[in-house]
Coordinates of C-alpha atoms in Angstrom, one line a residue:
X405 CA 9.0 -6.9 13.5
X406 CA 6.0 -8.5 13.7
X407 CA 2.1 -7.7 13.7
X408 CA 0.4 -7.3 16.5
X409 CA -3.2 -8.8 17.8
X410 CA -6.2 -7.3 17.7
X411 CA -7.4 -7.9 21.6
X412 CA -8.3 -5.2 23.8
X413 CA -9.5 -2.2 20.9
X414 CA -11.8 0.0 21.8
X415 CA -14.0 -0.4 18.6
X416 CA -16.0 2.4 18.6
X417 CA -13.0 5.1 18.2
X418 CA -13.2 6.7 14.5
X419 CA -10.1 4.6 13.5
X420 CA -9.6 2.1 15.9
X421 CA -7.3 -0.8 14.1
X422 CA -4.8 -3.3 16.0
X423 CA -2.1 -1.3 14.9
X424 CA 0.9 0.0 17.4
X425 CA 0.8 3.3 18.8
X426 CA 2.1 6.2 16.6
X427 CA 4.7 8.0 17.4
X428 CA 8.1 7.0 19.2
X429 CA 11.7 5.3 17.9
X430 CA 9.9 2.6 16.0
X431 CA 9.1 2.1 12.4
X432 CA 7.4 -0.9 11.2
X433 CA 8.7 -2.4 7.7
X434 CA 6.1 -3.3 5.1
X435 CA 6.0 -5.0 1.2
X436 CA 3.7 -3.7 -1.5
X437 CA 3.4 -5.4 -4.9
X438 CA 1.3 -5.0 -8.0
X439 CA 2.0 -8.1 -9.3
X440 CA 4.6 -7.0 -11.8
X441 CA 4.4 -9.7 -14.7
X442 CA 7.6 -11.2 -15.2
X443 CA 9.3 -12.9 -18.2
X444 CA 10.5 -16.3 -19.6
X445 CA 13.9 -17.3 -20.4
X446 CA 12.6 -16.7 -23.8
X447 CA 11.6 -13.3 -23.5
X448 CA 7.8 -13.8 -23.6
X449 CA 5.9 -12.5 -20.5
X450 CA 5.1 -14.8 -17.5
X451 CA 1.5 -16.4 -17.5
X452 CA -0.6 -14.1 -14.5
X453 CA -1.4 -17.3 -13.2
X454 CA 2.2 -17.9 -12.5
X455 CA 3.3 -14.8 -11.1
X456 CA 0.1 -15.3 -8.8
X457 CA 1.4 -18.6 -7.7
X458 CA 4.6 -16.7 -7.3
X459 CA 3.5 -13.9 -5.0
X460 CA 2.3 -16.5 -2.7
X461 CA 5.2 -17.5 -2.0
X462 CA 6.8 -13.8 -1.5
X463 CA 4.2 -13.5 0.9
X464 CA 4.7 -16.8 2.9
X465 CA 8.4 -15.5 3.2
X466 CA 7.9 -12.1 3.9
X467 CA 5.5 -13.6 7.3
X468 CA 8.6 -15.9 7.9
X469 CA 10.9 -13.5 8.1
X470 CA 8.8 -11.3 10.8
X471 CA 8.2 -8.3 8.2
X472 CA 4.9 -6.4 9.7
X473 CA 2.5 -6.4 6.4
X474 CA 2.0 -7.5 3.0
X475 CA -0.2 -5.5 0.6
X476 CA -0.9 -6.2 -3.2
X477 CA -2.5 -3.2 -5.6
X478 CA -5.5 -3.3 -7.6
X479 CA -4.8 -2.9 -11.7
X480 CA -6.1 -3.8 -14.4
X481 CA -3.8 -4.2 -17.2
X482 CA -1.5 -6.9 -19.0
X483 CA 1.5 -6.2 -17.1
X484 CA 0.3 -6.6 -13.5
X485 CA -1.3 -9.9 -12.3
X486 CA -3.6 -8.4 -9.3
X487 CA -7.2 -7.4 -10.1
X488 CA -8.8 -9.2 -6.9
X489 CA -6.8 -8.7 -4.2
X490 CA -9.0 -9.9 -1.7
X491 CA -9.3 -13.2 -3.6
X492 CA -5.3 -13.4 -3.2
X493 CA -5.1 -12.2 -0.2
X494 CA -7.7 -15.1 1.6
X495 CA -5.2 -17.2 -0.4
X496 CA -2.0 -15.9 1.5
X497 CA -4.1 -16.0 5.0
X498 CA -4.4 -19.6 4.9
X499 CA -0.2 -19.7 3.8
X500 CA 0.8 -16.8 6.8
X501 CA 0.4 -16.6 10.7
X502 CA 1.5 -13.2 11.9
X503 CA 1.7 -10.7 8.9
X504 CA -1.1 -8.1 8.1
X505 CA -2.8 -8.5 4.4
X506 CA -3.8 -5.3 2.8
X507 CA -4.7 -4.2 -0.3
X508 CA -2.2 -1.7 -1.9
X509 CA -4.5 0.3 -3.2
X510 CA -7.8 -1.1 -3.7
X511 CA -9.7 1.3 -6.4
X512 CA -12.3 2.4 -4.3
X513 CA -13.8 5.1 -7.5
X514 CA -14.5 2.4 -9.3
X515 CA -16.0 -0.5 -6.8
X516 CA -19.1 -0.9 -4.4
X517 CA -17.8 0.5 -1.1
X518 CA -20.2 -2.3 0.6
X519 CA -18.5 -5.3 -1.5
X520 CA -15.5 -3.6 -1.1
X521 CA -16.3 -3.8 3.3
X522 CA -17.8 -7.4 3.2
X523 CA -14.7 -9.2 1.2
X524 CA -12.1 -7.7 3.5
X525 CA -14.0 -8.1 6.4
X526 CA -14.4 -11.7 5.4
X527 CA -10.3 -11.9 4.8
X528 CA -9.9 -10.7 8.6
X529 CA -12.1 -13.3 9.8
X530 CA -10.1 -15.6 7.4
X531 CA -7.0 -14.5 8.6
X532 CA -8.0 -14.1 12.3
X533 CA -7.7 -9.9 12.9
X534 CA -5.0 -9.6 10.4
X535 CA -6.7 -7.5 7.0
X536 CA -6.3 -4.2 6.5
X537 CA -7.6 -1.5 3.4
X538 CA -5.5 0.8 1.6
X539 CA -8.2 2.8 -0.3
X540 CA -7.5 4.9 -3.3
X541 CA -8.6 6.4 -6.6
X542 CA -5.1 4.4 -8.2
X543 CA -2.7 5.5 -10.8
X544 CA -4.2 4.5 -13.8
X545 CA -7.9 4.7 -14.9
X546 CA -8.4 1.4 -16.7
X547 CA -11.0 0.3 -14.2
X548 CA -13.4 3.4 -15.3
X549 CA -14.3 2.2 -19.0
X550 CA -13.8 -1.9 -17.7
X551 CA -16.8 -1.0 -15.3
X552 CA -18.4 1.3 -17.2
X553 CA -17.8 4.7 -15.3
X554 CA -17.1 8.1 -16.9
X555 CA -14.0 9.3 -15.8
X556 CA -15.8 12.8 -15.7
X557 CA -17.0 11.4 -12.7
X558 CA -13.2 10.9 -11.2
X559 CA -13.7 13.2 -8.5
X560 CA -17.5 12.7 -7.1
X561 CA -17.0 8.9 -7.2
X562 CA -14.1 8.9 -4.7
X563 CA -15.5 11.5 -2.4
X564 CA -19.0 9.9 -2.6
X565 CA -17.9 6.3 -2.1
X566 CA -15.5 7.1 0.4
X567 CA -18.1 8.5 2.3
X568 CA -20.4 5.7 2.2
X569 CA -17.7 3.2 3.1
X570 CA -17.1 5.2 6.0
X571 CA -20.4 4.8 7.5
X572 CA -20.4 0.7 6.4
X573 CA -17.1 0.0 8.2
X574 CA -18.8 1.9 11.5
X575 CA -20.8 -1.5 11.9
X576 CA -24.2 0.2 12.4
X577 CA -26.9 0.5 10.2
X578 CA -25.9 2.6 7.3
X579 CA -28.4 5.8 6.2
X580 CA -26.5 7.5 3.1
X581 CA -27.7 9.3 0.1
X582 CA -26.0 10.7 -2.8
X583 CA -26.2 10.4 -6.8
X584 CA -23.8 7.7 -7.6
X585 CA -25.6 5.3 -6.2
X586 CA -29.3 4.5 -4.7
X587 CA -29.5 5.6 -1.1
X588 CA -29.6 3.2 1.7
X589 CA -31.7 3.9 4.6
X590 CA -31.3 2.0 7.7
X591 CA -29.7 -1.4 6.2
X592 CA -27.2 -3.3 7.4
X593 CA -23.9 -4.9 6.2
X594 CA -22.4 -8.5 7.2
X595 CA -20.2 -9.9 8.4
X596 CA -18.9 -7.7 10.9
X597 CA -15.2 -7.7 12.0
X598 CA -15.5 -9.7 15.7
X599 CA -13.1 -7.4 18.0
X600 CA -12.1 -4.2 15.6
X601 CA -13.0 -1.4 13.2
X602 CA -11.6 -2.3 9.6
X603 CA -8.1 -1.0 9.2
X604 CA -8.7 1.6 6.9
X605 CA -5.9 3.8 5.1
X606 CA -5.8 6.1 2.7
X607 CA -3.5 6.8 -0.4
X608 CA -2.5 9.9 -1.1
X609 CA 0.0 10.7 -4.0
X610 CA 0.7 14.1 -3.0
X611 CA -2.0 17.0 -3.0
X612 CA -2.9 18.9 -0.1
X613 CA -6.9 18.0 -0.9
X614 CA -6.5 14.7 -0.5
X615 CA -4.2 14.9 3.4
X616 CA -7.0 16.9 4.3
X617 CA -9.8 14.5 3.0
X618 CA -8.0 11.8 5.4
X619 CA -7.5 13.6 8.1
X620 CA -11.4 14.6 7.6
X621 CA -12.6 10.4 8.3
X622 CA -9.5 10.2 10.9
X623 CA -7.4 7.4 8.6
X624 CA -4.4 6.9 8.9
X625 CA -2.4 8.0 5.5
X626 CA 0.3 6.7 3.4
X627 CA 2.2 8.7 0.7
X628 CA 3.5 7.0 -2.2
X629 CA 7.2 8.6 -2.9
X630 CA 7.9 7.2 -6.5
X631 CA 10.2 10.0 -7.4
X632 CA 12.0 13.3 -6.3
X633 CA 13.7 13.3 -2.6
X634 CA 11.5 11.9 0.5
X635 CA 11.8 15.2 2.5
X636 CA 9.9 16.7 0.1
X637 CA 6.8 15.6 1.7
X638 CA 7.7 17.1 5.0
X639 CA 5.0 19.8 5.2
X640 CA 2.3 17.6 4.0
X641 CA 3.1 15.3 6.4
X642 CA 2.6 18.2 9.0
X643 CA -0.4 19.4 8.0
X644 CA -2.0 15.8 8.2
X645 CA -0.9 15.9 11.8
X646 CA -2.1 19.7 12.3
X647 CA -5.6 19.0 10.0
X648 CA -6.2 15.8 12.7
X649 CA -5.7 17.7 15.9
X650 CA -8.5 20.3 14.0
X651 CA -10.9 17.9 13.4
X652 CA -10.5 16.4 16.8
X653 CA -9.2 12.8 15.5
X654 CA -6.6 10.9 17.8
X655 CA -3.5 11.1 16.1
X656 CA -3.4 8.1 13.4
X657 CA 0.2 6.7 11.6
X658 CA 2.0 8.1 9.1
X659 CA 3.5 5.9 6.3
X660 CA 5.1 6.2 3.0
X661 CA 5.6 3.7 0.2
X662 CA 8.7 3.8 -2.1
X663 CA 9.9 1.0 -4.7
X664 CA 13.6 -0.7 -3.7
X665 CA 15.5 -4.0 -3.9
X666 CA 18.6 -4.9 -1.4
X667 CA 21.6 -7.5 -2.6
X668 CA 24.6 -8.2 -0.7
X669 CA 26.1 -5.2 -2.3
X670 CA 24.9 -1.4 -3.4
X671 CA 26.6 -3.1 -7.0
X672 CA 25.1 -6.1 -7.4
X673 CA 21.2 -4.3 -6.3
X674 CA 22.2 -1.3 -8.6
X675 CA 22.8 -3.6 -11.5
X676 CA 20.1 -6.3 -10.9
X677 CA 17.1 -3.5 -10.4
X678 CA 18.2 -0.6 -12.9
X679 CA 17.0 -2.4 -16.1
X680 CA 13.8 -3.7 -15.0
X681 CA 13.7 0.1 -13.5
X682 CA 14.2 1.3 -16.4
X683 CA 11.5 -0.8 -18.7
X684 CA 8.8 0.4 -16.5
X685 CA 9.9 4.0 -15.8
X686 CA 9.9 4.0 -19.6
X687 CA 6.9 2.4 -20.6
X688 CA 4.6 4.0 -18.0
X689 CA 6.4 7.4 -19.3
X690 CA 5.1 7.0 -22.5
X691 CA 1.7 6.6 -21.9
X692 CA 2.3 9.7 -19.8
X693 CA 3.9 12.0 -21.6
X694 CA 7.2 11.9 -19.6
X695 CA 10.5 12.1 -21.4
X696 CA 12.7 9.2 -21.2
X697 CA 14.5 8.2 -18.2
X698 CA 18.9 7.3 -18.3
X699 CA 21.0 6.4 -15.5
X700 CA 21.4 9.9 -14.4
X701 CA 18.1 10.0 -13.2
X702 CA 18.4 6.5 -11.6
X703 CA 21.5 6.9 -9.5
X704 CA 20.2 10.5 -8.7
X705 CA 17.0 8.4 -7.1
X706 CA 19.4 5.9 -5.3
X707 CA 21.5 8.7 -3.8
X708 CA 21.1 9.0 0.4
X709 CA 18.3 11.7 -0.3
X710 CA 16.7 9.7 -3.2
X711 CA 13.3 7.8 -3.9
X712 CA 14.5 4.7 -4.4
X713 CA 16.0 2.3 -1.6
X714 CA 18.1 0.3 -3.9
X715 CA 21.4 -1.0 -1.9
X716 CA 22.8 -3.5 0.5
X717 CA 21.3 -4.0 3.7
X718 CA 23.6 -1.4 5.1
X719 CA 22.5 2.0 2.4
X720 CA 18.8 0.7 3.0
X721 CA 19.0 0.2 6.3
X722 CA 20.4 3.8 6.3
X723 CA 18.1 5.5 3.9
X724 CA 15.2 4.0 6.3
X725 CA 16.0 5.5 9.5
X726 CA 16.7 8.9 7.7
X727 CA 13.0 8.4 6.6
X728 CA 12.2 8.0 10.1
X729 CA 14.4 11.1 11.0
X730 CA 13.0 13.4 8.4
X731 CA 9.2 12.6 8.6
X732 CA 8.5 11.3 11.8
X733 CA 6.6 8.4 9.5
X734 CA 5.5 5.0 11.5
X735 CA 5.8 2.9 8.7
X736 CA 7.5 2.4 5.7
X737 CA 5.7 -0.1 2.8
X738 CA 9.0 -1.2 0.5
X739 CA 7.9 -2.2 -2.8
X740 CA 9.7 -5.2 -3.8
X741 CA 8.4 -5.7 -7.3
X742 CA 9.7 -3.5 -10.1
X743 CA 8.6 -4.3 -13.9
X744 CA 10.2 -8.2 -14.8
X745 CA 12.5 -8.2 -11.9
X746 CA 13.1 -12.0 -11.3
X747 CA 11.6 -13.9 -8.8
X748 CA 14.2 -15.4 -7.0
X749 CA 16.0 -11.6 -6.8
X750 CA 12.5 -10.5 -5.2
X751 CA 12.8 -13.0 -2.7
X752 CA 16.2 -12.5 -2.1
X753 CA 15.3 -9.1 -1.2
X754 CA 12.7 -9.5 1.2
X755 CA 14.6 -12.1 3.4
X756 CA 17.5 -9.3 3.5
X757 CA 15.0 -7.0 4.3
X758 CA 13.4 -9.0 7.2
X759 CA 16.3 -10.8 8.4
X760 CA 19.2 -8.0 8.1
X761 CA 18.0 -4.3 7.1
X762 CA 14.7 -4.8 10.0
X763 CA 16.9 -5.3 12.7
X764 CA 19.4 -3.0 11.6
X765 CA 16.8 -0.3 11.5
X766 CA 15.9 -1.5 14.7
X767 CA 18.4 -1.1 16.8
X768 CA 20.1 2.3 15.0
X769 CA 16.8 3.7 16.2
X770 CA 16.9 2.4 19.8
X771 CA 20.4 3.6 20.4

């Protein structure tokens, strides 16, 4: 599965990107990766500078092995490495041919929508069509005191930016007003992409306010399904379908994003991802109040209806086309990169992932 070029788009449609078409027996096969910071023989945590050196090579492979993008998230804490991705992501142009670079998500709350427009319009020229946008308001809220925003803001910032990046990525000159910002009247932003709209996505963990806020700007959407059964998210799925058809936007993809890791055998992925799982299911629970996770909950999320896609080639092959089955989705981002999980297991997984779970996927659908 490979991306495809950006020639003959139509660039002034609401969402034009050079995407494939939605809809039919296809799904295309993504990576997402915060940059999880590993650890040393020793025990002590990887350098960031390592783990960024690292992740360019995960994306070199992942373009090698024909997956269709590669997107990094935004945070900005000790245990994940990517705070620029743009920066990275210019990096990995220079190191790729074919796969799309995104961001995965990029904070848009708590950046300039304009900087936010000019540095991945300046990795698509980089990377000849090939960028792409996940915006977001993120997980965690560590870039609101870092930049010095009040998180009573959370709400206005978002729907304010959002709506000024909007009218920036049209490629015309941008009149906006609003109170998070000084209004712009008439001015224009450079450089523009040379045969295409930004590809612009939005991530939505799950409320029906924010499918209809996509649907509103005609973006395509992607879920993120960290826990709790895929299926789930059926009905919001359909009323991002139903809410584009009322606002009178062509009909943009559907994609989800769920964490994973593929071995030779449903054993050896089980055992190799379940403590690094763990450690971050764990940690990030604490600081939200969750109760502790076991293995109960684990092997309950790597079941056939489950979150996770944690197996051999053959159970995530499976678990994908039964994603494909239940939601109709277009895509599916896999996220590779779980807590300390080793290196050379992540790449390990994304060549089985490209070279045996991408065609298997394939063809189960074709037949």
């Amino acid at each position: 599965m490979t991306a495809t070029s950006g020639e003959g788009l139509v660039p002034e449609s609401p969402a034009a990107s050079p995407t494939v078409p939605v809809g039919g027996d296809r799904i295309l096969l993504g990576l997402n990766t915060f940059g999880d910071v590993g650890v040393n023989p020793d025990g002590s945590p990887q350098p960031h500078a390592e783990v960024l050196r690292q992740l360019l090579e995960q994306a070199e492979l992942a373009d090698a092995v024909g997956l269709h993008a590669f997107g990094v998230g935004e945070h900005h804490r000790k245990d994940y490495a990517v705070s620029a991705p743009e920066v990275f992501l210019a990096a990995a142009a220079a190191r790729t041919s074919r796969i799309r670079l995104g961001s995965a998500v990029t904070v848009l709350s708590s950046d300039d929508p304009i900087r936010v427009f000019q540095r991945f319009s300046t990795v698509d020229a980089i990377s000849n069509g090939r960028a792409e946008v996940m915006l977001g308001r993120g997980s965690f809220v560590e870039s609101f005191p870092l930049f010095g925003l009040d998180l009573a803001d959370y709400e206005v910032l978002f729907e304010e930016k959002l709506e000024l990046f909007d009218k920036v990525r049209a490629q015309k000159p941008v009149h906006w007003e609003g109170r998070t910002r000084p209004s712009l009247h008439g001015l224009s932003v450079y450089p523009p992409l040379e045969h295409h709209l930004l590809p612009t996505w939005i991530g939505v963990g799950g409320t029906p306010e924010s499918v209809l806020r996509c649907a509103q700007y005609g973006y395509p959407i992607i879920f993120a399904i960290i826990g709790g059964q895929p299926r789930a998210f059926g009905p919001l799925a359909d009323l991002y379908r139903e809410a584009m058809g009322k606002y009178g936007h062509p009909m943009q993809q559907v994609a989800t994003h769920s964490p994973g890791h593929v071995a030779a055998t449903d054993e050896q992925a089980r055992e190799e991802f379940f403590p690094h799982w763990l450690a971050l299911r764990n940690r990030l629970g604490a600081e939200r109040g969750w109760g502790p996770a076991g293995r109960g909950e684990f092997d309950a999320l790597c079941a056939p209806e489950g979150a996770l896609y944690v197996g051999s080639p053959d159970t995530v092959a499976r678990k994908i086309v039964q994603l494909k089955r239940n939601l109709g989705v277009d895509r599916f981002d896999f996220k590779y990169s779980n807590g300390p999980l080793p290196h050379a297991a992540m790449m390990r997984s994304i060549e089985l992932l490209g070279t045996v779970v991408a065609p298997r996927v394939a063809d189960t659908l074709a037949g």
